[in-house]
mmCIF file of C-alpha atoms in Angstrom:
data_model
loop_
_atom_site.group_PDB
_atom_site.id
_atom_site.type_symbol
_atom_site.label_atom_id
_atom_site.label_comp_id
_atom_site.label_asym_id
_atom_site.label_seq_id
_atom_site.Cartn_x
_atom_site.Cartn_y
_atom_site.Cartn_z
ATOM 1 C CA MET A 1 -0.001 -0.220 0.409
ATOM 2 C CA LYS A 2 1.196 3.496 -0.670
ATOM 3 C CA THR A 3 0.656 5.561 1.785
ATOM 4 C CA ALA A 4 3.057 8.781 0.569
ATOM 5 C CA GLY A 5 0.399 11.451 -0.640
ATOM 6 C CA LEU A 6 -2.125 9.658 1.624
ATOM 7 C CA VAL A 7 -3.608 12.271 3.472
ATOM 8 C CA ALA A 8 -2.566 14.660 0.675
ATOM 9 C CA THR A 9 -5.976 13.302 -1.356
ATOM 10 C CA ALA A 10 -8.699 12.689 1.021
ATOM 11 C CA THR A 11 -10.833 16.038 -0.392
ATOM 12 C CA ILE A 12 -9.442 14.943 -3.352
ATOM 13 C CA VAL A 13 -10.927 11.079 -3.100
ATOM 14 C CA GLY A 14 -13.551 12.208 -0.174
ATOM 15 C CA LEU A 15 -16.688 12.143 -2.571
ATOM 16 C CA LEU A 16 -15.866 8.846 -3.882
ATOM 17 C CA VAL A 17 -16.301 6.838 -0.403
ATOM 18 C CA PRO A 18 -19.264 5.751 0.647
ATOM 19 C CA THR A 19 -21.049 8.073 3.364
ATOM 20 C CA MET A 20 -20.071 5.347 6.523
ATOM 21 C CA ALA A 21 -17.160 6.703 5.828
ATOM 22 C CA ALA A 22 -18.486 9.765 7.708
ATOM 23 C CA ALA A 23 -18.261 8.142 11.544
ATOM 24 C CA ARG A 24 -15.803 9.405 14.225
ATOM 25 C CA VAL A 25 -14.198 8.116 17.178
ATOM 26 C CA GLY A 26 -15.590 10.410 20.140
ATOM 27 C CA GLU A 27 -19.276 10.626 18.839
ATOM 28 C CA THR A 28 -22.362 9.499 21.188
ATOM 29 C CA ILE A 29 -24.094 6.447 20.992
ATOM 30 C CA ARG A 30 -27.380 8.388 19.484
ATOM 31 C CA GLU A 31 -25.000 10.197 16.666
ATOM 32 C CA CYS A 32 -23.776 6.632 16.034
ATOM 33 C CA ASP A 33 -27.057 5.316 15.881
ATOM 34 C CA ALA A 34 -28.785 8.389 14.015
ATOM 35 C CA ARG A 35 -25.324 7.630 11.035
ATOM 36 C CA TYR A 36 -26.291 3.191 11.214
ATOM 37 C CA GLY A 37 -29.640 3.445 12.187
ATOM 38 C CA LYS A 38 -30.430 0.478 14.786
ATOM 39 C CA PRO A 39 -27.323 -1.940 16.028
ATOM 40 C CA THR A 40 -27.342 -5.059 15.014
ATOM 41 C CA GLN A 41 -25.886 -6.750 18.302
ATOM 42 C CA ALA A 42 -25.052 -4.013 22.174
ATOM 43 C CA GLU A 43 -23.848 -5.483 24.813
ATOM 44 C CA ALA A 44 -21.865 -4.380 28.121
ATOM 45 C CA GLY A 45 -18.308 -3.875 27.255
ATOM 46 C CA PRO A 46 -15.154 -6.062 28.554
ATOM 47 C CA ILE A 47 -12.971 -2.640 29.260
ATOM 48 C CA VAL A 48 -14.822 -0.756 31.831
ATOM 49 C CA ALA A 49 -17.905 -0.650 34.344
ATOM 50 C CA ASP A 50 -19.191 2.252 31.870
ATOM 51 C CA SER A 51 -18.712 0.518 28.410
ATOM 52 C CA VAL A 52 -20.964 -0.843 25.791
ATOM 53 C CA GLU A 53 -20.045 -2.385 22.649
ATOM 54 C CA ARG A 54 -22.576 -1.881 19.598
ATOM 55 C CA THR A 55 -22.075 -3.680 16.590
ATOM 56 C CA TYR A 56 -24.183 -1.518 13.054
ATOM 57 C CA PHE A 57 -23.739 -2.969 9.539
ATOM 58 C CA LYS A 58 -24.024 -0.733 6.568
ATOM 59 C CA GLU A 59 -23.318 -0.143 3.197
ATOM 60 C CA GLY A 60 -21.294 -3.694 2.822
ATOM 61 C CA PHE A 61 -19.128 -2.913 6.433
ATOM 62 C CA THR A 62 -19.565 -4.535 9.504
ATOM 63 C CA ILE A 63 -18.988 -1.447 12.322
ATOM 64 C CA GLU A 64 -18.191 -2.292 15.845
ATOM 65 C CA VAL A 65 -17.785 0.818 18.199
ATOM 66 C CA LEU A 66 -17.117 0.665 21.468
ATOM 67 C CA PHE A 67 -18.643 3.444 23.625
ATOM 68 C CA VAL A 68 -16.934 4.574 26.691
ATOM 69 C CA ASP A 69 -18.810 6.371 29.095
ATOM 70 C CA GLY A 70 -21.116 7.348 26.221
ATOM 71 C CA ARG A 71 -18.536 8.157 23.287
ATOM 72 C CA ALA A 72 -17.048 6.358 20.825
ATOM 73 C CA GLU A 73 -13.643 4.640 21.934
ATOM 74 C CA THR A 74 -12.462 2.951 19.012
ATOM 75 C CA ILE A 75 -14.028 1.761 16.330
ATOM 76 C CA SER A 76 -13.662 -1.078 13.764
ATOM 77 C CA TYR A 77 -14.792 -1.089 10.364
ATOM 78 C CA LEU A 78 -14.462 -5.015 8.588
ATOM 79 C CA HIS A 79 -15.565 -5.522 5.295
ATOM 80 C CA PRO A 80 -14.576 -9.563 2.992
ATOM 81 C CA SER A 81 -13.578 -7.078 0.850
ATOM 82 C CA ALA A 82 -9.446 -5.146 0.914
ATOM 83 C CA PHE A 83 -10.026 -1.271 1.458
ATOM 84 C CA THR A 84 -8.627 1.158 -1.309
ATOM 85 C CA ASP A 85 -6.126 3.532 -0.203
ATOM 86 C CA GLU A 86 -8.839 6.061 -0.288
ATOM 87 C CA GLN A 87 -11.256 4.721 2.030
ATOM 88 C CA ILE A 88 -8.224 3.774 4.690
ATOM 89 C CA THR A 89 -7.207 7.652 3.659
ATOM 90 C CA LYS A 90 -10.670 9.241 4.467
ATOM 91 C CA LEU A 91 -11.615 6.841 7.749
ATOM 92 C CA LEU A 92 -8.303 8.039 9.271
ATOM 93 C CA ASN A 93 -9.086 11.750 8.443
ATOM 94 C CA ASN A 94 -12.521 11.345 9.830
ATOM 95 C CA ASN A 95 -11.133 9.894 12.818
ATOM 96 C CA ALA A 96 -7.686 12.088 12.972
ATOM 97 C CA GLN A 97 -10.073 14.739 16.024
ATOM 98 C CA GLY A 98 -7.695 17.565 14.640
ATOM 99 C CA GLU A 99 -4.078 15.859 14.650
ATOM 100 C CA VAL A 100 -2.155 14.281 11.454
ATOM 101 C CA TRP A 101 -1.720 10.505 11.132
ATOM 102 C CA ALA A 102 1.770 9.524 11.142
ATOM 103 C CA GLU A 103 2.910 6.094 9.998
ATOM 104 C CA LYS A 104 4.434 3.348 12.226
ATOM 105 C CA PRO A 105 6.476 0.884 11.185
ATOM 106 C CA ASN A 106 4.451 -2.639 11.628
ATOM 107 C CA GLY A 107 5.545 -5.013 13.868
ATOM 108 C CA SER A 108 2.571 -7.341 14.333
ATOM 109 C CA SER A 109 1.754 -10.434 12.161
ATOM 110 C CA GLY A 110 -1.375 -9.894 9.567
ATOM 111 C CA VAL A 111 -0.924 -5.726 10.310
ATOM 112 C CA TYR A 112 -0.550 -4.101 6.544
ATOM 113 C CA GLY A 113 0.037 -0.352 8.363
ATOM 114 C CA SER A 114 -0.263 1.108 11.707
ATOM 115 C CA TRP A 115 -0.477 4.839 12.319
ATOM 116 C CA GLU A 116 -0.234 6.873 15.363
ATOM 117 C CA THR A 117 -1.395 10.907 16.348
ATOM 118 C CA PRO A 118 0.889 13.177 18.857
ATOM 119 C CA LYS A 119 -1.992 12.677 21.345
ATOM 120 C CA GLY A 120 -2.233 9.214 21.699
ATOM 121 C CA ALA A 121 -4.450 8.199 18.980
ATOM 122 C CA THR A 122 -4.159 4.694 17.150
ATOM 123 C CA ALA A 123 -4.632 3.080 13.586
ATOM 124 C CA ALA A 124 -4.230 -0.550 11.945
ATOM 125 C CA TYR A 125 -5.218 -2.120 9.159
ATOM 126 C CA PHE A 126 -5.458 -5.840 9.513
ATOM 127 C CA LYS A 127 -5.726 -8.302 6.552
ATOM 128 C CA PRO A 128 -7.294 -11.670 7.206
ATOM 129 C CA LYS A 129 -4.990 -14.849 8.123
ATOM 130 C CA PRO A 130 -4.538 -17.017 5.045
ATOM 131 C CA TRP A 131 -5.991 -19.732 7.571
ATOM 132 C CA GLU A 132 -8.648 -18.037 7.896
ATOM 133 C CA SER A 133 -11.798 -19.396 6.068
ATOM 134 C CA ARG A 134 -12.840 -17.509 3.367
ATOM 135 C CA THR A 135 -16.452 -16.843 4.599
ATOM 136 C CA SER A 136 -14.985 -15.502 8.679
ATOM 137 C CA SER A 137 -12.271 -13.591 6.802
ATOM 138 C CA GLN A 138 -12.242 -10.210 6.831
ATOM 139 C CA TYR A 139 -10.392 -6.786 6.519
ATOM 140 C CA CYS A 140 -10.240 -4.207 9.280
ATOM 141 C CA LEU A 141 -9.814 -0.636 9.872
ATOM 142 C CA LYS A 142 -9.818 -0.112 13.501
ATOM 143 C CA ILE A 143 -9.114 3.452 15.116
ATOM 144 C CA SER A 144 -9.076 4.403 18.737
ATOM 145 C CA SER A 145 -8.780 7.761 20.417
ATOM 146 C CA ASN A 146 -6.759 5.562 23.639
ATOM 147 C CA THR A 147 -8.614 7.957 25.656
ATOM 148 C CA VAL A 148 -9.637 4.941 27.962
ATOM 149 C CA ARG A 149 -5.864 4.560 27.876
ATOM 150 C CA ARG A 150 -4.761 7.215 28.476
ATOM 151 C CA LEU A 151 -7.024 8.088 31.568
ATOM 152 C CA VAL A 152 -5.683 5.182 33.061
ATOM 153 C CA LYS A 153 -2.327 6.222 32.885
ATOM 154 C CA GLU A 154 -3.590 9.837 34.440
ATOM 155 C CA ASN A 155 -5.190 8.339 36.922
ATOM 156 C CA GLU A 156 -2.261 5.546 37.963
ATOM 157 C CA ALA A 157 0.354 8.456 37.550
ATOM 158 C CA GLU A 158 -2.681 10.873 39.404
ATOM 159 C CA LYS A 159 -2.448 7.964 42.425
ATOM 160 C CA LYS A 160 1.586 7.512 42.976
ATOM 161 C CA ASP A 161 1.547 11.302 43.152
ATOM 162 C CA GLN A 162 -1.033 11.074 45.627
ATOM 163 C CA GLU A 163 0.237 8.536 47.632
ATOM 164 C CA HIS A 164 3.761 9.766 47.422
ATOM 165 C CA LYS A 165 2.423 12.741 49.111
ATOM 166 C CA ARG A 166 0.369 10.803 51.755
ATOM 167 C CA ALA A 167 3.814 9.019 52.767
ATOM 168 C CA GLU A 168 5.879 12.157 52.801
ATOM 169 C CA ALA A 169 3.475 13.800 55.160
ATOM 170 C CA ALA A 170 3.294 10.846 56.968
ATOM 171 C CA LYS A 171 7.140 11.262 57.386
ATOM 172 C CA GLU A 172 7.380 14.761 57.957
ATOM 173 C CA ARG A 173 3.962 13.536 61.298
ATOM 174 C CA ALA A 174 6.783 11.305 62.381
ATOM 175 C CA GLU A 175 9.553 13.503 62.464
ATOM 176 C CA ALA A 176 7.490 16.145 63.854
ATOM 177 C CA ALA A 177 6.505 13.858 66.458
ATOM 178 C CA LYS A 178 9.872 12.343 67.061
ATOM 179 C CA GLN A 179 11.235 16.330 67.985
ATOM 180 C CA ARG A 180 8.442 16.792 70.511
ATOM 181 C CA LYS A 181 9.200 13.951 72.424
ATOM 182 C CA GLU A 182 13.045 15.022 72.482
ATOM 183 C CA GLN A 183 12.196 18.460 73.759
ATOM 184 C CA GLU A 184 10.218 16.592 76.063
ATOM 185 C CA GLN A 185 12.821 14.029 77.252
ATOM 186 C CA ARG A 186 15.202 17.378 76.804
ATOM 187 C CA GLU A 187 12.733 19.271 79.296
ATOM 188 C CA ARG A 188 11.928 16.408 81.550
ATOM 189 C CA LEU A 189 15.735 16.249 81.557
ATOM 190 C CA LYS A 190 16.114 19.931 82.666
ATOM 191 C CA ARG A 191 13.508 19.859 86.130
ATOM 192 C CA LEU A 192 15.809 16.994 86.938
ATOM 193 C CA ASP A 193 18.769 18.910 86.868
ATOM 194 C CA THR A 194 17.649 21.887 89.025
ATOM 195 C CA PHE A 195 16.585 19.496 92.068
#
């Protein structure tokens, strides 16, 4: 797949790509339902308590969306035949959230292309594995804002910072108590000296 100029050609080919490509990470459940219609499947998501997975079917594409706190966190576009460069470009641009995608080296088996934005959003295009049956194999472009991952990291960093502050405060309290005890002992010794 030629990736040079993919993003630049998006405006030219935008009219050629089906309307299903207009979906974006960050959209609400209501917006996705309006865009795709009634989901063919909906269930609780596996990641966090407030997550929901919904599956849609439109224009020959299966669209799997993971919603976290009511917003699309990850969208997987699946199709039985290969995506065109124009389709990939359009989907990447629609899901860039104001960022610019940079191509990454492919490190996983089956990954045909992978991209990342400076804020940590990721995209990967997967080809079916040769051993998969023709009926179950799907080409897939998976795009994730990675908001949940960022929030988890931020929460972990905040928890570590709070734990560090609590440990420092406990250390200061212990030191102050030690100094008070030593001061009381010195005062007691002074009183004994006066006898």
